[in-house]
PDB file of C-alpha atoms in Angstrom:
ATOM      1  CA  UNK J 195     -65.797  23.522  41.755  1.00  0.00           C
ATOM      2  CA  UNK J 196     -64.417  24.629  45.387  1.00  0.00           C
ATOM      3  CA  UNK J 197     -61.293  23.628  44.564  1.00  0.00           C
ATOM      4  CA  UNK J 198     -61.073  25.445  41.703  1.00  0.00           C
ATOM      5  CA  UNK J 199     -61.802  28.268  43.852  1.00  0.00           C
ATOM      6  CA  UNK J 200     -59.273  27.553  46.250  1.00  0.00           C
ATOM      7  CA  UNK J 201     -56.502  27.442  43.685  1.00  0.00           C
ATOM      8  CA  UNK J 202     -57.681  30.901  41.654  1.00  0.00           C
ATOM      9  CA  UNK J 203     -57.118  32.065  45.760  1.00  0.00           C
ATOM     10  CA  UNK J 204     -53.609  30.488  45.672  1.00  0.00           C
ATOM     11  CA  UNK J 205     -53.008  32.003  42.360  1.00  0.00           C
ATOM     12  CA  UNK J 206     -53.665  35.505  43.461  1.00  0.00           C
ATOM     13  CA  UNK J 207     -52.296  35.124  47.078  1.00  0.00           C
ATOM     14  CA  UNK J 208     -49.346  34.624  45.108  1.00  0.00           C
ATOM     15  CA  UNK J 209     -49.298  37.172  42.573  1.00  0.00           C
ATOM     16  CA  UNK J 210     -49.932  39.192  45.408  1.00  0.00           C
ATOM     17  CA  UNK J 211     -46.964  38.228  47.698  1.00  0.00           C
ATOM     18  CA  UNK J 212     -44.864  38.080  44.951  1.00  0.00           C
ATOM     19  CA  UNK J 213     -45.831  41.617  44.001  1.00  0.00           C
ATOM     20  CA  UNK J 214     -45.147  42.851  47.774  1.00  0.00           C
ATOM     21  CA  UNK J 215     -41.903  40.883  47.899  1.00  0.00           C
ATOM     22  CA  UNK J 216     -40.440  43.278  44.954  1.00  0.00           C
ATOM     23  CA  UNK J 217     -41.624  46.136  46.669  1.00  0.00           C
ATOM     24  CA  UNK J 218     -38.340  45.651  48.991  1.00  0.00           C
ATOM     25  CA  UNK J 219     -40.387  46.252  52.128  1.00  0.00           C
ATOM     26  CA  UNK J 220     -40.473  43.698  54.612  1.00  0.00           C
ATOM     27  CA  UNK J 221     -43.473  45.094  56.482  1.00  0.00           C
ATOM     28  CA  UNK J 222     -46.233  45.813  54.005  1.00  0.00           C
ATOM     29  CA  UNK J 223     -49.426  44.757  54.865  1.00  0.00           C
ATOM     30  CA  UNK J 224     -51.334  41.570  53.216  1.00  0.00           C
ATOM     31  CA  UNK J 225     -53.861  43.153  51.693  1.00  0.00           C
ATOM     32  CA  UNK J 226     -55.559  39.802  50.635  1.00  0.00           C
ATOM     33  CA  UNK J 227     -56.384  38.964  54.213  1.00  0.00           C
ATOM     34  CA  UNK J 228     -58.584  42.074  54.565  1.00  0.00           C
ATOM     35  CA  UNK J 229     -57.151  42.963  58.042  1.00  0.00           C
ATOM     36  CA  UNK J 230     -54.578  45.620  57.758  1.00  0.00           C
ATOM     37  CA  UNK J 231     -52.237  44.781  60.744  1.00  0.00           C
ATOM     38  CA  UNK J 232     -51.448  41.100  59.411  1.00  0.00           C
ATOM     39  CA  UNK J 233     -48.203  40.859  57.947  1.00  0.00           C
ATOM     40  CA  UNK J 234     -47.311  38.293  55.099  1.00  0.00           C
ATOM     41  CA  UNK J 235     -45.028  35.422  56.170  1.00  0.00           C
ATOM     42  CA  UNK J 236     -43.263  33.845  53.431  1.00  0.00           C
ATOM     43  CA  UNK J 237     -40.963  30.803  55.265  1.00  0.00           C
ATOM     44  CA  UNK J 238     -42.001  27.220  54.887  1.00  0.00           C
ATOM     45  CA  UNK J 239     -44.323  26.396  57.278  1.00  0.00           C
ATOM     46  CA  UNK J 240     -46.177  26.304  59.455  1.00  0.00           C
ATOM     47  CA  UNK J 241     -48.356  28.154  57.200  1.00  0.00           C
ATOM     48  CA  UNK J 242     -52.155  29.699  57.727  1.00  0.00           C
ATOM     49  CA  UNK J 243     -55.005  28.708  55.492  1.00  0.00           C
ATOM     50  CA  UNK J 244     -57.488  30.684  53.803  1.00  0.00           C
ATOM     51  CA  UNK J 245     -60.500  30.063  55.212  1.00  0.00           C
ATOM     52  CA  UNK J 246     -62.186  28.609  52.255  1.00  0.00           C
ATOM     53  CA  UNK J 247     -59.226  25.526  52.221  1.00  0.00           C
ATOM     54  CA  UNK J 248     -61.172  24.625  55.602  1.00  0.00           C
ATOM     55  CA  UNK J 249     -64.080  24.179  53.914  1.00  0.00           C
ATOM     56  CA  UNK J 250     -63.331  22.562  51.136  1.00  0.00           C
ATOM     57  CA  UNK J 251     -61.162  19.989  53.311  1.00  0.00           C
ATOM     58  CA  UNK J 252     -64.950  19.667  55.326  1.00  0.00           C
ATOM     59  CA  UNK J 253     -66.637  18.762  52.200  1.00  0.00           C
ATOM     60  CA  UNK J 254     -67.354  15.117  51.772  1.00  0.00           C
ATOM     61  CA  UNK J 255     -64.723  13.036  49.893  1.00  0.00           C
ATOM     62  CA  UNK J 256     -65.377  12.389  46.346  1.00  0.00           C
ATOM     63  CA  UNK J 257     -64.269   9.454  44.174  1.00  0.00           C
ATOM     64  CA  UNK J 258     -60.824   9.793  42.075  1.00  0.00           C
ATOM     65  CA  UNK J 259     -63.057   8.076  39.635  1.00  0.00           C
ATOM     66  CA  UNK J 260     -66.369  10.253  40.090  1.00  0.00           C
ATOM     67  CA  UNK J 261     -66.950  12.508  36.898  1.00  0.00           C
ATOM     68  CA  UNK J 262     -67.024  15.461  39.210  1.00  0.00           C
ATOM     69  CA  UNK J 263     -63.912  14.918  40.116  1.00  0.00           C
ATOM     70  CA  UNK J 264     -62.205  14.021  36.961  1.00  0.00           C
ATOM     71  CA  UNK J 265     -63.403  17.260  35.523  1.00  0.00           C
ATOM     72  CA  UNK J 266     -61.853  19.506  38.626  1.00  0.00           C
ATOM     73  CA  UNK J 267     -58.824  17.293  38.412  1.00  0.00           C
ATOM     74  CA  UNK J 268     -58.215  18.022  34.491  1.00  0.00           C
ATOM     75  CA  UNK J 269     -58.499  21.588  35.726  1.00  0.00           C
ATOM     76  CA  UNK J 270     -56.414  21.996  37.870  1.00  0.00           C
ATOM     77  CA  UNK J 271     -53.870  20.594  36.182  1.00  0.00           C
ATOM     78  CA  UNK J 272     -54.229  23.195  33.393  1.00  0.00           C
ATOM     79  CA  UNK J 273     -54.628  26.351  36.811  1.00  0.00           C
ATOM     80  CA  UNK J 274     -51.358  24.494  37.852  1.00  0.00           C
ATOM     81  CA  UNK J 275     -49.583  24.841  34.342  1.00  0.00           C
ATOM     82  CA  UNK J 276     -50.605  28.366  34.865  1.00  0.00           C
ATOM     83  CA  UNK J 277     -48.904  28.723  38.268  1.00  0.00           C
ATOM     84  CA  UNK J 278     -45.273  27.132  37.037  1.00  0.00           C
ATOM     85  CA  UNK J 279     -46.231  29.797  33.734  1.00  0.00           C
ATOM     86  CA  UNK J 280     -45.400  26.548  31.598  1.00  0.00           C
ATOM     87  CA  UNK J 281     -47.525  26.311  28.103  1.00  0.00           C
ATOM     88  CA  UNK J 282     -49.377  23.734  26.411  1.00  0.00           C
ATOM     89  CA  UNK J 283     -45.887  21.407  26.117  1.00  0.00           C
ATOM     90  CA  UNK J 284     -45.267  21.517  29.861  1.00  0.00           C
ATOM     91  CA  UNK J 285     -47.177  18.567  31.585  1.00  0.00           C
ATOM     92  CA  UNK J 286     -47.809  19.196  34.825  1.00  0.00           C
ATOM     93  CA  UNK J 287     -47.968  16.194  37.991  1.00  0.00           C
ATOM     94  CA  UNK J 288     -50.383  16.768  41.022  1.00  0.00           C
ATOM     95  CA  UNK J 289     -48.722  13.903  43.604  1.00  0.00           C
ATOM     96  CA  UNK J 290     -51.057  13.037  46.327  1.00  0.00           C
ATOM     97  CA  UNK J 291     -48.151  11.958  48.687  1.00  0.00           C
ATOM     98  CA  UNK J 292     -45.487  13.676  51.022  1.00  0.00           C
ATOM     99  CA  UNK J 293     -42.403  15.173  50.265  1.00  0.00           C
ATOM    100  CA  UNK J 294     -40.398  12.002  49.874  1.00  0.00           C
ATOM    101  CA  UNK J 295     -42.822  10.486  46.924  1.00  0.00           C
ATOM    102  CA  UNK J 296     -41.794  14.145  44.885  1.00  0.00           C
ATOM    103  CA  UNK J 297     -38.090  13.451  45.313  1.00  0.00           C
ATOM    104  CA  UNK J 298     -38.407   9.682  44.514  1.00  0.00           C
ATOM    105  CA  UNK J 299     -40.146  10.966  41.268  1.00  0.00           C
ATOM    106  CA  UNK J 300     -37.666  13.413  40.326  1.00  0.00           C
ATOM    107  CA  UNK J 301     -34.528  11.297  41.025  1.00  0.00           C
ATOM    108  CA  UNK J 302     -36.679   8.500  39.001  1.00  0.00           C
ATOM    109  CA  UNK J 303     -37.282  11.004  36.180  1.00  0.00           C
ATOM    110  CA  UNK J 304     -33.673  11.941  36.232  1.00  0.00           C
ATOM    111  CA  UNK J 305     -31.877   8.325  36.299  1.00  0.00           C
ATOM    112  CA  UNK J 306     -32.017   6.209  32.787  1.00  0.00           C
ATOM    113  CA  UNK J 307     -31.578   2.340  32.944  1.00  0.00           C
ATOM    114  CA  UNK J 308     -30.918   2.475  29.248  1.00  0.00           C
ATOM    115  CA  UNK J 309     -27.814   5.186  29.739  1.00  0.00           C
ATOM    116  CA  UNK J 310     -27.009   2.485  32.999  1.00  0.00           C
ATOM    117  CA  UNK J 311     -27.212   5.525  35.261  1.00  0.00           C
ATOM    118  CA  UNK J 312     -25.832   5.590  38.707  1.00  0.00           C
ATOM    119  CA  UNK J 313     -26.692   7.258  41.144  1.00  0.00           C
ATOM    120  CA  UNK J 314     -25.823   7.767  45.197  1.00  0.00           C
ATOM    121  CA  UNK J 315     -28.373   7.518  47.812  1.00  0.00           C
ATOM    122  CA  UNK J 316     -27.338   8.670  51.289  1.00  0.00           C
ATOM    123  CA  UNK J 317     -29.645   8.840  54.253  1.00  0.00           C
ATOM    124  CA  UNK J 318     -29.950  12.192  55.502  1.00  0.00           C
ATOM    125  CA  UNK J 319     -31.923  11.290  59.076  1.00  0.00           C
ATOM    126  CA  UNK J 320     -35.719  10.523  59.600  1.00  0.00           C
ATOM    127  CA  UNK J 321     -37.316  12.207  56.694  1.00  0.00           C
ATOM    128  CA  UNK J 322     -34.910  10.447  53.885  1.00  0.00           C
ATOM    129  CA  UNK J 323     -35.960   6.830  55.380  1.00  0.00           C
TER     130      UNK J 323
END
């Protein structure tokens, strides 16, 4: 159930920045971090963790096929759905993989052999190989 935990913390870091980010103010204070002189930073990476991501990630590793994990897996699929705000049609996919895998699936998602789609792959340097 830490992971659980970790994503209700990801939920309302969220909520949170996005609340502070329509406040127009690029200085207000992160007031999920309890200190009041940290600022959020909202670029892609490198990010910071919340503290309880380290622990979870020094947990021992469970089985995909445990019934532990199965459980925590089915739900956070559904805390996902509630992150995208998607309802019960929208079926959410947790990739464990880099960036490249979630691009492969959307181009594969996108591109019908029955329709004979086409499509143009170019390589864009070390990360597209």
């Amino acid at each position: 159930m830490q992971a659980l935990s970790i994503v209700d913390n990801i939920i309302r870091n969220l909520d949170e920045g996005l609340k502070m980010s329509s406040m127009g103010d690029e200085k207000k204070q992160d007031s999920s971090s309890g200190s009041k002189n940290k600022t959020l930073l909202m670029i892609p990476g490198p990010i910071e963790f919340d503290p309880s991501v380290y622990t979870a990630l020094a947990r021992k590793t469970v089985s995909h096929v445990a019934p532990s994990f199965i459980n925590e897996f089915g739900e956070a699929l559904d805390r996902f759905r509630l992150i995208i705000k998607g309802n019960e049609d929208v079926e959410p996919f947790i990739l464990s993989g880099g960036g490249s895998l979630g691009w492969d699936c959307i181009v594969t998602g996108l591109c019908e052999s029955e329709l004979k789609d086409r499509a143009l792959i170019l390589n864009g340097g070390y990360f597209s190989d």
